[in-house]
Amino acid sequence: MKRSGFLLALALFVALPALAQDAFIPPPENLVVNGVPKIPATLAETAGRYASFRSASLSDWHPTRHEMLISTRFAETPQLHIVAMPGGARQQFTFFPDSVSNGRFHPNGGDYIVFMKDVGGGEWYQLYRYEVKTGDVTLLTDGKSRNLMGPWSSDGDRIAYMSTRRTGQDTDLWVMNPGDPRTDHLLTQFTGGGWQPEDWSPDDKKILLLEDLSINESYLWLVDTATGQKNELTPRNATEKVSYGEARFSKDGKGIYVTTDKDSEFHRLAYIDLETKQPTYLTTSIHWDVETFDLAHDGKLLAFVTDEEGLSVLHVRDTSNGKEMPLPHIPSGVIGGLRWHKNGHELGFSLNHSRGPGDCYSLDVATEKLERWTNSETAAKTESLLSAELIHWKSFDGKTISGFLHKPPAKFTGKRPVLVIIHGGPEGQSQPTFLGRNNYFLNELGIALIYPNVRGSTGYGKAFSLLDNGFKREDTYKDINALFDWIATQPELDAARIAVTGGSYGGHMTLAVSTFYSDRIRCSVDVVGMSNLVTFLEHTEAYRRDLRRAEYGDERDPKMRAFLETIAPMNNIEKIKKPMLVIAGKNDPRVPVSESQQIADALKQQGTPVWLIIANDEGHGYRKKPNQDFQFYATVEFLQEYLLK
């Protein structure tokens, strides 16, 4: 869902370029490049430092020691590392060509770690066991299906996870003791792909399961761990569609904590009594989404994060009396990865903000001591960067739309060209996080950056998030057209020099804006975008198809199909008159590479300038450093050629 993200950061990620030995930067061998001119090696000398940074995110606490398991990149992809103290060195555990995610210690001693990894960005994740003492790695799943890791059992010796092993598209609930893979077994079968285990009951007799049907409709289930029998916890016949998010059992097992928008515009934190099934709302006074939370191991403290117009606010609540605990000042930014240490008073989290790429912190709520565990390096100094400016504009129907404006430094005079960067999702949200390579556009090219949160974005209430569904799809395109009107009223911005870009759904938005508002832009950069929502829905992986139909409309319905065909950029190719850079991954399970290939082929055939890059070893956005390097340099060259001249 949210920020499953896919913002353009997915496509413009961290990397350190290698200078070419000759006068040009050669594309990596796994890239198929068409129409892209030779890129001078001198560009790496000027832009390379903006790609030379890394970030760190919290994966887990060690169960018995005061150590953090983190994810960070030293070579080509993010891997698991251990940090033994705040500010300590990072000791790398995993070494794979593909990135590693979701590392979790065995809760009973920390002798091994379970993690997820795919190959080439295909998202057919497998579960692995890493032995801390020897470094040995054991494949735990079948090597073919898609597997998503869930929580550890309360006794600490089993994990619940979802797998498509049975049919290739339905995600069933499986249970395994990772220390003995022979214990792996199917617990219960499901239909569809929107299932995720959230927690085990304190006595391990039940697993709490979330069923997602859409951004605004989900249900909670209880599964008997002995028989596999499943019982719905939340009603399906309610007149109001309700969304549930993260969920955890209370320590006594008599209820659950959950985020939900039931009876509210925003996701509130609630406690549901398992006997009465009635919710008690805990954050009614906060008129923003509760985005994530974690319950301390002893059940006494509840930490949660609210999303307040794009910025995170951390709260810690005493579950015995409902009072919030005093917290020290935490730098403004976006918080994720909340994890309580087993000691019950130390909270770990990740923090990303505009002046830093993301690091790991701990907060001792007993002493109010905040400590920084990692200090991620950046070659381009960030202390002088201007803070993002929150902006608002009126759309065609009077709705207020917001976004973040990043202005170039004062050394650039006159009206500045603008790059509009549209987030993915579509239920995502642009937030004022570290810009990474995009800082080069600001600081060296003098391009203003605008990150809009068009209708359909999360964080502004459920009514706003539903304004782009189905037959309302074009309204979100119009929000960008209204942004162009706003740009024209700003004395510092040049409405005659606008480029548009985005990844995933942001790529689709880029294609749509390039189609229907071609006269208002100079060029566009489409990153893994859908050129026709009908062909996208027909070819996206089966395990996610129904979830996407709930958002975009069901292409099997004749009226909806006709509408989607009418608005498809691919079917209005003659309206795209401005140059385009198209970027895709051959192994993309979400937006098939054919969506990019067909739009690029059609543009080339009609004579519209088009540059195309396809990575044979990537999926939904580039993760590997050499591919990220070349994508960045090609984007710089493209904007210099078509936006700045």
XYZ file of C-alpha atoms in Angstrom:
645
model
C 0.000 0.000 0.000
C 1.437 3.247 1.070
C 4.893 3.955 -0.022
C 4.971 0.244 -0.934
C 5.848 2.488 -1.975
C 6.569 3.580 -5.204
C 8.042 7.055 -5.264
C 10.615 8.161 -7.771
C 13.218 7.461 -5.098
C 12.721 3.838 -6.195
C 14.170 4.832 -9.552
C 16.688 7.466 -8.421
C 18.394 5.532 -5.651
C 21.783 5.563 -3.948
C 24.884 4.768 -5.974
C 28.516 5.696 -6.536
C 29.494 5.959 -10.202
C 32.570 4.417 -11.739
C 34.331 6.740 -14.151
C 34.693 5.474 -17.666
C 38.226 5.003 -18.951
C 37.441 6.662 -22.277
C 35.486 9.813 -23.069
C 32.076 8.266 -22.517
C 30.203 6.346 -19.826
C 29.421 2.857 -21.182
C 26.055 1.345 -20.230
C 26.257 -1.753 -18.000
C 26.094 -5.008 -19.929
C 22.598 -5.831 -18.634
C 21.077 -2.626 -20.000
C 19.380 -2.439 -23.384
C 19.774 1.164 -24.548
C 18.008 2.636 -27.546
C 18.106 6.239 -28.700
C 20.242 7.442 -25.791
C 23.257 9.427 -27.024
C 26.728 8.754 -25.688
C 27.093 10.227 -22.221
C 30.364 12.097 -21.600
C 32.506 10.741 -18.772
C 32.925 14.275 -17.447
C 29.320 14.101 -16.222
C 30.348 11.492 -13.635
C 32.959 13.904 -12.319
C 30.372 16.627 -11.657
C 27.233 14.630 -10.860
C 28.841 11.561 -9.329
C 29.087 12.933 -5.802
C 25.312 13.404 -5.694
C 24.988 9.678 -6.292
C 27.598 8.877 -3.652
C 25.606 8.334 -0.483
C 23.998 5.523 1.440
C 21.190 5.181 3.928
C 20.416 2.820 6.807
C 17.126 1.372 7.986
C 16.311 -0.666 11.087
C 15.468 -4.340 10.589
C 15.504 -5.711 14.138
C 16.995 -5.602 17.610
C 19.147 -8.472 18.799
C 16.953 -10.395 21.288
C 19.553 -10.629 24.078
C 22.171 -7.977 23.305
C 22.017 -4.229 22.836
C 22.675 -4.444 19.067
C 20.795 -3.456 15.922
C 20.309 -5.395 12.714
C 20.151 -2.855 9.907
C 19.927 -2.710 6.127
C 22.457 -0.583 4.263
C 24.543 -0.659 1.096
C 28.322 -0.820 0.849
C 28.606 -2.506 -2.559
C 25.869 -2.661 -5.195
C 22.719 -3.512 -3.205
C 21.373 -3.152 0.367
C 22.409 -6.026 2.636
C 22.061 -6.927 6.317
C 24.604 -5.558 8.818
C 24.950 -5.617 12.607
C 25.773 -2.516 14.673
C 26.979 -3.200 18.211
C 26.527 0.278 19.711
C 25.333 3.786 18.816
C 27.762 5.133 16.223
C 29.486 1.762 15.953
C 30.938 0.143 12.854
C 28.637 -1.794 10.543
C 29.546 -5.472 10.218
C 28.129 -6.931 7.017
C 26.335 -10.278 7.252
C 24.863 -10.963 3.789
C 26.625 -10.632 0.439
C 24.309 -11.100 -2.541
C 24.015 -9.436 -5.971
C 20.322 -8.821 -5.176
C 19.064 -6.818 -2.219
C 18.064 -8.498 1.049
C 15.002 -7.430 3.038
C 13.014 -8.133 6.216
C 15.822 -9.571 8.320
C 14.564 -10.885 11.690
C 16.544 -12.524 14.472
C 15.445 -15.843 15.954
C 13.831 -14.441 19.132
C 15.225 -17.242 21.319
C 18.890 -16.322 21.459
C 19.535 -14.669 18.106
C 21.569 -17.613 16.775
C 20.145 -17.164 13.282
C 18.314 -14.638 11.115
C 15.455 -15.234 8.687
C 15.337 -12.917 5.674
C 13.700 -12.485 2.264
C 15.414 -12.188 -1.119
C 14.381 -12.328 -4.761
C 16.405 -12.563 -7.979
C 16.664 -9.773 -10.549
C 13.796 -7.730 -9.132
C 11.173 -10.351 -9.999
C 9.651 -10.231 -6.476
C 9.348 -14.019 -6.267
C 10.754 -13.819 -2.774
C 12.265 -16.794 -0.971
C 12.909 -17.163 2.751
C 16.423 -17.961 3.960
C 18.122 -18.764 7.276
C 21.454 -17.095 8.048
C 23.591 -18.682 10.802
C 25.225 -15.872 12.751
C 28.159 -17.975 13.989
C 29.143 -19.589 10.677
C 27.620 -17.320 8.027
C 25.955 -20.327 6.390
C 22.782 -19.583 4.415
C 19.960 -22.122 3.958
C 17.037 -21.797 1.544
C 13.829 -22.421 3.512
C 11.171 -22.226 0.777
C 10.739 -23.996 -2.562
C 12.798 -21.591 -4.692
C 9.930 -21.003 -7.138
C 6.856 -19.518 -5.452
C 6.373 -16.021 -4.013
C 6.792 -16.014 -0.232
C 6.156 -13.130 2.176
C 7.492 -13.421 5.708
C 5.159 -12.799 8.627
C 5.619 -12.630 12.410
C 7.356 -14.943 14.832
C 5.195 -16.997 17.173
C 5.012 -15.959 20.822
C 7.126 -18.981 21.793
C 9.735 -17.684 19.346
C 10.321 -20.877 17.359
C 7.890 -20.599 14.438
C 7.125 -18.093 11.728
C 3.927 -17.570 9.802
C 4.261 -16.631 6.153
C 2.248 -16.398 2.949
C 3.107 -18.428 -0.147
C 1.776 -18.922 -3.673
C 3.229 -22.458 -3.690
C -0.115 -24.224 -4.152
C -1.504 -22.460 -7.260
C 1.079 -19.859 -8.256
C -1.320 -16.982 -7.603
C -3.314 -17.605 -4.404
C -1.435 -16.732 -1.213
C -1.939 -19.410 1.448
C -0.892 -19.323 5.098
C 2.084 -21.526 5.982
C 3.910 -22.149 9.249
C 7.500 -23.286 9.780
C 10.190 -23.652 12.414
C 13.102 -22.124 10.461
C 15.537 -24.133 12.568
C 13.997 -27.306 11.101
C 12.564 -26.727 7.593
C 10.983 -30.191 7.703
C 8.294 -28.655 9.938
C 7.095 -26.452 7.053
C 3.385 -26.985 6.422
C 0.324 -25.422 4.854
C -2.011 -24.211 7.608
C -4.958 -22.922 5.573
C -5.832 -22.010 1.986
C -6.993 -18.642 0.653
C -8.093 -17.167 -2.654
C -6.354 -14.087 -4.015
C -3.236 -12.193 -3.092
C -4.187 -9.662 -0.443
C -3.450 -11.686 2.690
C -0.875 -11.000 5.397
C -0.341 -12.506 8.892
C -0.060 -9.768 11.521
C 0.509 -11.484 14.875
C 0.225 -14.656 16.982
C -1.874 -14.753 20.133
C 0.097 -14.919 23.407
C -0.752 -18.630 23.730
C 0.040 -19.241 20.022
C -3.377 -20.796 19.437
C -4.468 -18.108 16.964
C -2.901 -16.139 14.110
C -4.296 -12.692 13.354
C -4.623 -12.243 9.591
C -5.328 -9.184 7.434
C -7.261 -9.460 4.154
C -6.827 -6.445 1.868
C -9.345 -5.947 -0.930
C -8.551 -2.299 -1.705
C -7.195 0.865 -0.134
C -10.496 1.374 1.694
C -11.691 -2.189 2.301
C -10.029 -4.840 4.418
C -10.937 -7.433 7.039
C -9.376 -9.152 10.036
C -9.463 -12.914 10.552
C -8.445 -15.329 13.298
C -6.897 -18.644 12.222
C -6.681 -21.637 14.542
C -3.045 -22.789 14.495
C -3.969 -26.405 15.245
C -6.768 -26.936 12.721
C -6.352 -24.091 10.217
C -9.982 -23.090 10.734
C -10.473 -19.408 9.955
C -13.082 -17.085 11.431
C -13.803 -13.523 10.372
C -13.225 -11.049 13.182
C -14.607 -7.914 11.512
C -18.031 -7.812 9.788
C -18.290 -8.081 6.012
C -21.895 -6.945 5.702
C -21.297 -3.472 7.104
C -22.765 -0.593 5.094
C -19.516 1.311 5.452
C -16.357 -0.003 3.800
C -13.637 -0.080 6.419
C -9.862 -0.247 6.152
C -7.682 -1.971 8.741
C -3.925 -1.679 8.913
C -1.358 -3.097 11.295
C -2.766 -5.256 14.104
C -1.321 -6.778 17.315
C -2.691 -8.874 20.150
C -2.730 -7.286 23.580
C -0.425 -8.947 26.096
C -3.330 -10.686 27.870
C -4.783 -11.930 24.570
C -8.220 -10.481 25.319
C -8.116 -7.902 22.533
C -6.156 -6.473 19.658
C -4.674 -3.112 18.813
C -5.245 -2.029 15.229
C -5.272 1.013 12.960
C -8.590 1.590 11.204
C -10.630 4.293 9.484
C -13.901 2.852 10.830
C -16.238 5.778 11.669
C -13.492 8.214 10.681
C -11.790 9.955 7.763
C -8.396 8.962 9.149
C -6.792 5.793 10.428
C -7.063 5.867 14.198
C -5.460 3.560 16.708
C -8.134 1.351 18.246
C -8.483 -1.497 20.726
C -10.969 -4.232 19.776
C -12.284 -6.439 22.572
C -12.311 -10.013 21.222
C -15.390 -10.953 23.244
C -17.638 -8.019 22.326
C -15.945 -7.228 18.967
C -16.422 -3.539 19.819
C -13.653 -1.006 19.155
C -12.430 1.649 21.564
C -10.714 4.496 19.723
C -7.494 5.707 21.296
C -6.448 8.648 19.075
C -9.715 10.437 18.320
C -8.165 13.813 19.159
C -5.534 13.399 16.409
C -6.962 14.300 13.012
C -4.249 12.563 11.002
C -3.501 8.987 10.019
C -1.784 6.692 12.487
C 0.654 5.208 10.043
C 2.479 2.541 12.040
C 2.781 1.274 15.614
C 4.517 -1.306 17.774
C 3.574 -2.807 21.138
C 6.324 -3.425 23.698
C 6.999 -7.088 24.504
C 5.504 -6.742 27.982
C 2.456 -4.959 26.562
C 2.926 -1.903 28.776
C 3.884 0.685 26.158
C 2.500 1.410 22.713
C 4.539 3.495 20.255
C 2.868 4.944 17.175
C 3.582 7.429 14.407
C 1.128 9.904 12.932
C 1.493 11.337 9.430
C 0.797 15.059 9.738
C 0.782 16.577 6.241
C 3.752 14.470 5.214
C 5.827 14.705 8.409
C 6.012 12.061 11.136
C 5.137 12.668 14.789
C 6.156 9.990 17.302
C 3.960 9.130 20.286
C 4.422 6.654 23.143
C 1.348 5.673 25.170
C 1.068 3.869 28.505
C -1.482 1.097 27.930
C -2.483 0.939 31.607
C -3.762 4.512 31.866
C -3.819 5.819 28.294
C -1.415 8.663 29.048
C 1.257 9.742 26.599
C 4.836 9.779 27.827
C 7.083 12.834 27.470
C 9.546 12.531 24.596
C 12.641 14.546 23.689
C 12.868 16.578 20.494
C 13.157 14.319 17.447
C 14.411 15.860 14.183
C 11.640 16.625 11.707
C 11.306 13.960 9.038
C 9.708 10.637 8.180
C 9.871 7.783 10.705
C 9.632 4.078 9.924
C 10.681 0.670 11.213
C 9.388 1.047 14.785
C 10.732 -1.831 16.931
C 10.765 -2.157 20.707
C 13.773 -3.813 22.315
C 12.909 -6.715 24.604
C 13.997 -4.581 27.572
C 10.615 -2.820 27.226
C 11.865 0.760 27.430
C 14.050 1.289 24.355
C 12.451 2.027 20.982
C 14.334 1.734 17.706
C 13.342 3.448 14.462
C 14.588 4.829 11.161
C 14.465 8.534 10.341
C 14.747 10.146 6.905
C 14.682 13.900 6.288
C 15.620 16.441 3.617
C 19.178 16.905 4.899
C 19.984 13.240 5.510
C 19.472 10.007 3.567
C 18.117 7.969 6.474
C 19.626 6.571 9.656
C 18.786 4.418 12.671
C 18.006 5.806 16.115
C 16.968 4.592 19.540
C 14.895 6.320 22.186
C 14.984 5.257 25.812
C 11.561 6.333 27.057
C 12.604 5.882 30.701
C 15.428 8.434 30.470
C 14.213 10.349 27.362
C 17.642 9.721 25.804
C 17.777 9.815 21.985
C 20.780 8.120 20.366
C 21.860 7.905 16.737
C 23.163 4.473 15.792
C 24.293 5.122 12.206
C 25.780 8.097 10.413
C 25.240 7.512 6.712
C 27.750 9.200 4.460
C 27.006 11.684 1.681
C 29.628 13.063 -0.689
C 27.496 16.110 -1.479
C 27.122 18.166 1.681
C 23.505 18.666 2.692
C 23.602 21.125 5.601
C 22.863 24.145 3.403
C 19.916 22.608 1.589
C 16.701 24.600 1.731
C 13.746 22.976 3.467
C 10.823 21.912 1.341
C 7.979 24.419 1.136
C 4.428 23.100 1.535
C 2.283 24.488 -1.294
C -1.445 24.351 -2.123
C -3.458 25.008 -5.270
C -7.065 24.746 -6.403
C -7.921 22.090 -8.952
C -10.576 22.205 -11.673
C -13.404 21.322 -9.267
C -12.361 23.532 -6.377
C -10.584 20.753 -4.475
C -7.423 21.876 -2.682
C -4.347 19.894 -3.712
C -1.013 20.106 -1.933
C 2.599 19.269 -2.567
C 6.173 20.136 -1.691
C 8.292 22.690 -3.554
C 12.085 22.543 -3.432
C 13.666 25.772 -4.649
C 17.164 26.003 -6.144
C 19.773 28.029 -4.229
C 19.873 31.806 -4.596
C 22.841 31.657 -6.993
C 20.352 30.847 -9.756
C 18.558 33.965 -10.928
C 15.535 34.493 -13.132
C 12.575 32.198 -13.598
C 13.555 28.621 -12.857
C 12.571 25.563 -14.912
C 10.447 23.017 -13.054
C 10.530 19.231 -12.748
C 7.232 17.807 -11.449
C 7.815 14.430 -9.744
C 4.640 12.354 -9.245
C 4.570 9.562 -6.658
C 3.433 6.001 -7.294
C 0.985 3.816 -5.494
C -1.362 5.329 -6.538
C -2.158 5.311 -2.824
C 1.234 6.780 -1.983
C 2.246 10.142 -0.610
C 5.131 12.443 -1.433
C 6.924 13.494 1.726
C 9.851 15.854 2.383
C 12.510 13.142 2.527
C 16.095 13.122 1.294
C 16.249 13.942 -2.409
C 19.433 12.004 -3.120
C 20.470 12.421 -6.721
C 17.693 14.909 -7.329
C 19.738 17.399 -5.319
C 21.923 17.637 -8.425
C 18.983 19.029 -10.392
C 18.463 21.652 -7.690
C 22.007 22.652 -6.816
C 23.829 22.278 -10.128
C 21.171 22.737 -12.815
C 18.928 25.215 -10.989
C 15.744 23.198 -11.598
C 12.914 23.652 -9.091
C 11.324 20.380 -7.958
C 7.638 19.936 -7.124
C 6.286 16.758 -5.523
C 2.466 16.875 -5.763
C -0.004 14.824 -3.736
C -2.857 14.593 -6.205
C -6.280 13.165 -5.345
C -5.984 9.492 -4.550
C -2.976 10.080 -2.298
C -3.099 8.782 1.234
C -2.606 10.925 4.308
C -5.494 13.335 3.668
C -8.490 11.231 4.656
C -10.239 8.299 3.016
C -12.615 10.470 0.964
C -9.624 12.131 -0.704
C -7.941 8.764 -1.352
C -11.017 7.542 -3.276
C -11.370 10.554 -5.576
C -9.440 8.899 -8.430
C -11.036 5.451 -8.483
C -12.578 3.894 -11.575
C -14.287 6.404 -13.859
C -12.717 9.301 -11.893
C -9.236 8.491 -13.208
C -8.960 11.590 -15.415
C -9.601 13.928 -12.486
C -6.160 13.203 -11.090
C -4.574 14.109 -14.440
C -6.428 17.423 -14.183
C -4.838 18.065 -10.784
C -1.469 18.268 -12.550
C -2.903 20.582 -15.194
C -4.106 22.831 -12.343
C -0.585 22.699 -10.908
C 0.690 24.040 -14.225
C -1.734 26.959 -13.790
C -0.323 27.575 -10.304
C 3.252 27.490 -11.608
C 2.317 30.198 -14.121
C 1.363 32.521 -11.222
C 4.701 32.136 -9.439
C 7.245 34.851 -10.303
C 10.210 32.537 -9.555
C 9.036 29.636 -11.745
C 9.061 29.293 -15.533
C 5.793 27.826 -16.834
C 7.355 27.623 -20.303
C 9.937 25.100 -19.094
C 8.250 22.214 -17.290
C 9.164 18.529 -17.307
C 7.173 15.714 -15.706
C 8.389 12.425 -14.289
C 7.254 9.621 -11.992
C 7.650 5.930 -11.239
C 5.064 3.129 -11.365
C 1.640 4.820 -11.142
C 3.615 8.070 -11.228
C 4.931 6.799 -14.551
C 1.365 6.297 -15.757
C 0.540 9.832 -14.633
C 3.604 11.048 -16.516
C 2.378 9.346 -19.678
C -1.159 10.699 -19.231
C 0.026 14.269 -18.676
C 2.376 13.930 -21.660
C -0.645 12.851 -23.696
C -3.408 15.224 -22.672
C -1.332 18.278 -21.720
C 1.537 17.927 -24.164
C 1.449 21.630 -25.007
C 2.223 22.550 -21.391
C 5.468 20.586 -20.963
C 8.885 20.417 -22.608
C 9.589 16.709 -22.020
C 8.937 13.770 -19.687
C 10.664 10.814 -18.002
C 8.490 7.700 -17.612
C 9.811 5.162 -15.088
C 8.083 1.742 -15.169
C 4.740 3.356 -16.003
C 1.539 1.834 -17.399
C 0.785 3.010 -20.933
C -2.631 1.311 -21.046
C -4.469 0.301 -17.866
C -6.298 -2.467 -19.753
C -3.172 -4.244 -20.964
C -1.553 -3.571 -17.592
C -4.398 -5.286 -15.724
C -4.338 -8.199 -18.147
C -0.614 -8.822 -17.735
C 0.316 -7.818 -14.191
C 1.047 -10.869 -12.020
C -2.116 -12.807 -11.115
C -1.547 -12.600 -7.351
C -2.026 -8.803 -7.452
C -4.576 -8.367 -10.266
C -7.762 -8.144 -8.176
C -6.195 -5.614 -5.823
C -5.407 -3.365 -8.777
C -8.872 -3.789 -10.291
C -10.355 -2.369 -7.095
C -8.375 0.820 -7.753
C -8.367 1.232 -11.523
C -11.606 -0.528 -12.441
C -12.316 -4.009 -13.756
C -11.243 -4.269 -17.390
C -13.573 -7.254 -17.828
C -16.570 -4.929 -17.504
C -17.361 -3.630 -21.028
C -18.122 -0.044 -19.951
C -15.035 0.214 -17.779
C -12.877 -1.363 -20.470
C -14.122 1.116 -23.051
C -13.386 4.019 -20.705
C -9.875 2.811 -19.881
C -9.123 2.275 -23.559
C -10.319 5.805 -24.324
C -7.958 7.445 -21.806
C -4.978 5.161 -22.463
C -1.869 7.095 -23.556
C -1.081 4.174 -25.849
C -4.348 4.779 -27.719
C -3.721 8.519 -27.990
C -0.138 8.286 -29.130
C -0.521 11.046 -31.716
C -1.130 13.551 -28.904
C 2.312 12.949 -27.379
C 4.431 15.532 -29.134
C 7.258 16.145 -26.669
C 10.438 14.082 -26.129
C 10.310 11.219 -23.643
C 12.806 9.076 -21.734
C 11.366 5.625 -20.936
C 12.918 3.405 -18.241
C 11.873 -0.178 -17.445
C 12.964 -3.488 -15.915
C 12.569 -6.714 -17.864
C 11.609 -8.726 -14.748
C 8.961 -6.301 -13.462
C 6.038 -8.324 -12.006
C 3.920 -5.251 -11.316
C 4.087 -3.239 -14.524
C 5.182 -5.583 -17.317
C 8.038 -4.348 -19.479
C 5.649 -4.500 -22.446
C 3.925 -1.359 -21.128
C 7.141 0.591 -21.657
C 8.197 -1.161 -24.823
C 4.915 -0.501 -26.636
C 4.857 3.224 -25.867
C 8.501 3.637 -26.866
C 7.984 1.745 -30.123
C 4.923 3.819 -31.016
C 6.693 7.116 -30.281
C 9.659 6.089 -32.390
C 7.395 5.079 -35.264
C 5.635 8.437 -35.330
C 8.901 10.379 -35.056
C 8.620 11.706 -31.498
C 12.081 11.760 -29.864
C 12.294 8.845 -27.399
C 15.131 7.406 -25.337
C 14.649 3.871 -23.984
C 16.516 1.980 -21.241
C 15.546 -1.579 -20.238
C 17.465 -3.491 -17.566
C 17.539 -7.249 -18.084
C 18.439 -7.838 -14.417
C 15.900 -5.532 -12.747
C 12.221 -5.403 -11.899
C 10.018 -2.585 -10.598
C 12.668 0.122 -10.351
C 16.440 -0.197 -10.453
C 18.207 -1.483 -7.320
C 21.714 -2.220 -8.594
C 24.326 0.508 -8.504
C 25.631 0.324 -12.096
C 22.084 0.471 -13.499
C 21.134 3.323 -11.177
C 24.269 5.187 -12.210
C 23.496 5.008 -15.893
C 19.822 5.873 -15.423
C 20.788 8.979 -13.473
C 23.299 10.175 -16.056
C 20.876 9.545 -18.902
C 18.204 11.544 -17.058
C 20.615 14.456 -16.564
C 21.557 14.431 -20.236
C 17.898 14.232 -21.260
C 16.853 17.212 -19.126
C 19.814 19.263 -20.300
C 18.878 18.561 -23.893
C 15.120 19.064 -23.762
C 14.283 21.114 -20.653
C 17.150 23.536 -20.197
C 17.979 24.482 -23.783
